[in-house]
GROMACS .gro file of C-alpha atoms in nm:
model
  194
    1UNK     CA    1   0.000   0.000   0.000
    2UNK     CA    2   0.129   0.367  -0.060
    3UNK     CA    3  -0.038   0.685   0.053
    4UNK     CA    4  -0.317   0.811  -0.194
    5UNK     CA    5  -0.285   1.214  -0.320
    6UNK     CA    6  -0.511   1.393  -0.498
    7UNK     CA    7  -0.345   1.621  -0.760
    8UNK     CA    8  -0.412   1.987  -0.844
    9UNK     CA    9  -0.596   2.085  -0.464
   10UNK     CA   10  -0.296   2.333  -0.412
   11UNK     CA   11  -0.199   2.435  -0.069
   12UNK     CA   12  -0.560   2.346   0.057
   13UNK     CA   13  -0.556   1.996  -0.029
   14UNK     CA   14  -0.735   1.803   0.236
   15UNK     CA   15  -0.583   1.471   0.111
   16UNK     CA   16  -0.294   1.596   0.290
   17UNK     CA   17  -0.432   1.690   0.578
   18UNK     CA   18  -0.456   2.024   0.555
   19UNK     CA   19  -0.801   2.167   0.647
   20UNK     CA   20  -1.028   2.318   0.396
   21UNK     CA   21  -1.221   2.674   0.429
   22UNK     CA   22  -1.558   2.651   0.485
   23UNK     CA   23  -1.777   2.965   0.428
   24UNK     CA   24  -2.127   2.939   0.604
   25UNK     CA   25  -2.442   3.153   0.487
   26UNK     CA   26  -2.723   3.211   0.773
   27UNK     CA   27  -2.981   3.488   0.866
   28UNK     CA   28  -3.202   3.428   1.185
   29UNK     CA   29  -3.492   3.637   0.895
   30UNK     CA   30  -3.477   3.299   0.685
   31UNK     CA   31  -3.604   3.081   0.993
   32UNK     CA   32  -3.928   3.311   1.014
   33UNK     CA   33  -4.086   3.320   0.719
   34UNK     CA   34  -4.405   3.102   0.717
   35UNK     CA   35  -4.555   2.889   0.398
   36UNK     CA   36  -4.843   2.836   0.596
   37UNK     CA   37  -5.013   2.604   0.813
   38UNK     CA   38  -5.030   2.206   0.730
   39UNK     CA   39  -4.740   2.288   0.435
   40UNK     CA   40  -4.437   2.049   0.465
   41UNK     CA   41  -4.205   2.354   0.369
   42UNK     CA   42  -4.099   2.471   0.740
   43UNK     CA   43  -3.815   2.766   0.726
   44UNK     CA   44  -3.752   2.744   1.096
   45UNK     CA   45  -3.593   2.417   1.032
   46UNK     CA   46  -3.357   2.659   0.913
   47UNK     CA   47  -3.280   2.830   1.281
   48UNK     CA   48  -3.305   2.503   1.432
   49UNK     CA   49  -3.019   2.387   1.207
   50UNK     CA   50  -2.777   2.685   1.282
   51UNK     CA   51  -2.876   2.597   1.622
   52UNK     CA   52  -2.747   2.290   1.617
   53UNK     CA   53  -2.412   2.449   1.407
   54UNK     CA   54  -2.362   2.660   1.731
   55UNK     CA   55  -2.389   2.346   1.956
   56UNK     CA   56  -2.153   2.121   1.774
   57UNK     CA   57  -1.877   2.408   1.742
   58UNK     CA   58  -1.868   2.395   1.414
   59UNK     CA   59  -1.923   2.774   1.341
   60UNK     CA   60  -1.554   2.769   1.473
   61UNK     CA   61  -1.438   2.598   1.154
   62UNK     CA   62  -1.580   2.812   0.918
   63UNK     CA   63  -1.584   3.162   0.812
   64UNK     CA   64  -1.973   3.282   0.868
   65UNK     CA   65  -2.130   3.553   0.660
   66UNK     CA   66  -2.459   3.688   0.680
   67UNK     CA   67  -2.729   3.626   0.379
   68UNK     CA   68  -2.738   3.938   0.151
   69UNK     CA   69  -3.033   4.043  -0.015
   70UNK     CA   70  -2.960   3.951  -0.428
   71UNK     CA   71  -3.091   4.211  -0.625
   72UNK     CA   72  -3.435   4.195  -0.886
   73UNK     CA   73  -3.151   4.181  -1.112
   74UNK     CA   74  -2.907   3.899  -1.008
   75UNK     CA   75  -3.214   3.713  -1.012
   76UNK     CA   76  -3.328   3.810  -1.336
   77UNK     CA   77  -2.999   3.656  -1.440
   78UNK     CA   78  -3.214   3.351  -1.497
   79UNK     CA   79  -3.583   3.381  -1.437
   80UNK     CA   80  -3.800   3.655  -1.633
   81UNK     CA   81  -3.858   4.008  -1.504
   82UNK     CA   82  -4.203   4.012  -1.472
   83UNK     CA   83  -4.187   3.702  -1.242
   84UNK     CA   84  -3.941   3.845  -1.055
   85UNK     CA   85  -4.127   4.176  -0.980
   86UNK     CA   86  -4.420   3.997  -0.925
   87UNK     CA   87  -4.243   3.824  -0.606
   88UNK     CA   88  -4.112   4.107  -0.494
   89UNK     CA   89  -4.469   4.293  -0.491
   90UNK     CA   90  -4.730   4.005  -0.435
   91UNK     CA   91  -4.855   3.981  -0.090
   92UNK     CA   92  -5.114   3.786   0.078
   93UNK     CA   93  -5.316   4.087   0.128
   94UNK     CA   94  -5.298   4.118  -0.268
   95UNK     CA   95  -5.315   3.810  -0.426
   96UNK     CA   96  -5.646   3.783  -0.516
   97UNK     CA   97  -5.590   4.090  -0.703
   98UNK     CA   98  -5.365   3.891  -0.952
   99UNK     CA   99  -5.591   3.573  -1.016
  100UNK     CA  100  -5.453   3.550  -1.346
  101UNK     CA  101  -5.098   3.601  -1.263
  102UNK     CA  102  -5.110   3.349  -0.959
  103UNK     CA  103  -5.201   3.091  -1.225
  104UNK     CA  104  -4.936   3.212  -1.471
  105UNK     CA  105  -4.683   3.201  -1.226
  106UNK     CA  106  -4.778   2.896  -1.073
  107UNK     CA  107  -4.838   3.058  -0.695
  108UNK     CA  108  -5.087   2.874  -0.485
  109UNK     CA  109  -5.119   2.512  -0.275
  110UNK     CA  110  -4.787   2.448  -0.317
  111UNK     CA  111  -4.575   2.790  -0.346
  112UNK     CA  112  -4.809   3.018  -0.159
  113UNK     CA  113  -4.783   3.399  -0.136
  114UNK     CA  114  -4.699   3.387   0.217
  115UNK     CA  115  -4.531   3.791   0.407
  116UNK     CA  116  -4.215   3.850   0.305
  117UNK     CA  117  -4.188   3.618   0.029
  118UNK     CA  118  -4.026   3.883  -0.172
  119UNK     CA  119  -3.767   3.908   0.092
  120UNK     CA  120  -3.726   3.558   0.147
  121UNK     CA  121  -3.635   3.447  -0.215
  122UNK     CA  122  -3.366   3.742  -0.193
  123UNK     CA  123  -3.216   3.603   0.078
  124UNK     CA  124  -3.149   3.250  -0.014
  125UNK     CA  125  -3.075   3.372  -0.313
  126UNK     CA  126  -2.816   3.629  -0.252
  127UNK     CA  127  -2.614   3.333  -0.028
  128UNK     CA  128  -2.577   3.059  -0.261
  129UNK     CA  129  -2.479   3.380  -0.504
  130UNK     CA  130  -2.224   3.505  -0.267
  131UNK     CA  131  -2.076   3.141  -0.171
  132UNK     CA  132  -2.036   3.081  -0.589
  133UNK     CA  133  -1.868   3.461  -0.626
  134UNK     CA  134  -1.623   3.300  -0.315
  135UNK     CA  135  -1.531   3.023  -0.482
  136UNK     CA  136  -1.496   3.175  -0.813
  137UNK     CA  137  -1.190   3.402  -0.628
  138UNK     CA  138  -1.050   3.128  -0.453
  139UNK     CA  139  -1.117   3.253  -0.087
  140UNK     CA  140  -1.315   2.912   0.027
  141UNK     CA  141  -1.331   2.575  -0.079
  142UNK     CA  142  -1.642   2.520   0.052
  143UNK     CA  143  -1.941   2.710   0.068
  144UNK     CA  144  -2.250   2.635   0.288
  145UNK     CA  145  -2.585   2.773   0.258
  146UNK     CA  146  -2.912   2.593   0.423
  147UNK     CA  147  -3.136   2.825   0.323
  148UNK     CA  148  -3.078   2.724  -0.052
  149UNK     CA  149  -3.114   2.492  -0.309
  150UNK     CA  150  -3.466   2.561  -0.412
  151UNK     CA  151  -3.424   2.367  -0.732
  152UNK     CA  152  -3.749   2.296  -0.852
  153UNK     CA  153  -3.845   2.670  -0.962
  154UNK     CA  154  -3.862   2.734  -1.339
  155UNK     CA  155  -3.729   3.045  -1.539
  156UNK     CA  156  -4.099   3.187  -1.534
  157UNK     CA  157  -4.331   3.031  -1.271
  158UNK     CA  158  -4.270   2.879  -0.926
  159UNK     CA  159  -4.281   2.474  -0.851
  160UNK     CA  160  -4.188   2.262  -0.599
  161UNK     CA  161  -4.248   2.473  -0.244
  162UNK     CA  162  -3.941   2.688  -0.465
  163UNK     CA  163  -4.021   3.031  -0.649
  164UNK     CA  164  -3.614   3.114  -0.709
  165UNK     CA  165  -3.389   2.858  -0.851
  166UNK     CA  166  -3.093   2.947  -0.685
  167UNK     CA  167  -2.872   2.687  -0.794
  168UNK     CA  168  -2.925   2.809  -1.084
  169UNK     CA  169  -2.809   3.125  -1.019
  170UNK     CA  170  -2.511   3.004  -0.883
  171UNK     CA  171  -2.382   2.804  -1.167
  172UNK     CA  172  -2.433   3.066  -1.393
  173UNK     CA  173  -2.232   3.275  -1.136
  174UNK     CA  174  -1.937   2.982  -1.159
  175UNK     CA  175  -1.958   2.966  -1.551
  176UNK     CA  176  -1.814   3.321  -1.532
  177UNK     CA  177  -1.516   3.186  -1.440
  178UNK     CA  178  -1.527   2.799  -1.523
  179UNK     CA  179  -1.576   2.631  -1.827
  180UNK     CA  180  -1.797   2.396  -1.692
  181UNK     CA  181  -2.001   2.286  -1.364
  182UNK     CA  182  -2.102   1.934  -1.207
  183UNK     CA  183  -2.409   1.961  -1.060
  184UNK     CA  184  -2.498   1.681  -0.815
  185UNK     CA  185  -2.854   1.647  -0.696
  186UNK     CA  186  -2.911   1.452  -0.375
  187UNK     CA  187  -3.201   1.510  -0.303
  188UNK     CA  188  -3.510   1.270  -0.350
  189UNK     CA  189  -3.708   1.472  -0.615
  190UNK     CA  190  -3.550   1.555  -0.950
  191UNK     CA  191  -3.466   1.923  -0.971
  192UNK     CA  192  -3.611   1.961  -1.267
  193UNK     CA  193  -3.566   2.283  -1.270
  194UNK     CA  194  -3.210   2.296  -1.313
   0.00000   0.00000   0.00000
């Protein structure tokens, strides 16, 4: 037997025991937004998560930033603008103003318009943007963000429990400076809309 290297991981090559940097995306906002009551879509899973980040130490391991806001047009990067300004001005208060649009934009039983869903989308968003922008400079190897991966939202209409697909958003962010991305999906459900 000989010792096993992996080639090309540069000075942070775990395989030689050297530690990796971790960047970690959180904001206690994403743990209080609210799909509703009886939907399996629970955001405070979210706090109770970083909770458990905290317990474990791990926060000590990684370099923790707070979720920024993407703009209407980092997210129109990918989906169209007028589903993107119709997130960020829907409200449950005003839905029933925009019968039509819900139904173009697939809102309803399982995306529902739900307070500060303009705000939420931003903010899950703007990490896994961030955390691709990191890696693109070379100043993590890793980056974490819960709050994301909302891959079943489609360029024009919501799907899923997801109306922003930002995994999307972050490849297209890594294309900038990569000439191609892997995208592994482990989750149960296709993303279909990546």
């Amino acid at each position: 037997g000989g010792d096993v290297r992996v080639e090309g991981g540069g000075d942070d090559d775990v395989s030689a025991g050297k530690k990796g940097r971790v960047c970690y995306y959180y904001d206690r906002e994403v743990g209080n937004f609210y799909y509703g009551p009886n939907h399996p879509m629970k955001p405070h899973r979210l706090a109770m998560t970083h909770e458990l980040v905290l317990a474990y130490g791990l926060h000590t391991q990684m370099s923790m930033f707070a979720l920024r806001k993407a703009t209407p047009t980092e997210l129109a990067q990918f989906h169209t603008e007028d589903y993107v300004d119709f997130l960020g001005r829907v409200t449950p208060e005003t839905q029933h103003e925009y019968v039509s649009l819900m139904q173009r934009f697939n809102l309803g039983e399982d995306c529902p318009v739900f307070d500060g869903l303009g705000d939420f989308v931003r903010l899950y968003s703007g990490g896994s943007i961030d955390g691709a922008r990191r890696l693109n400079h070379g100043l993590t190897d890793v980056a974490i963000n819960w709050s994301g991966g909302l891959h079943h939202a489609k360029k024009g209409e919501a799907s899923g429990f997801c109306y922003v697909n930002d995994l999307v958003l972050a490849i297209l962010e890594l294309l900038k400076h990569h000439a191609r991305v892997l995208y592994i999906d482990i989750d149960i459900h296709h993303g279909d809309g990546v």
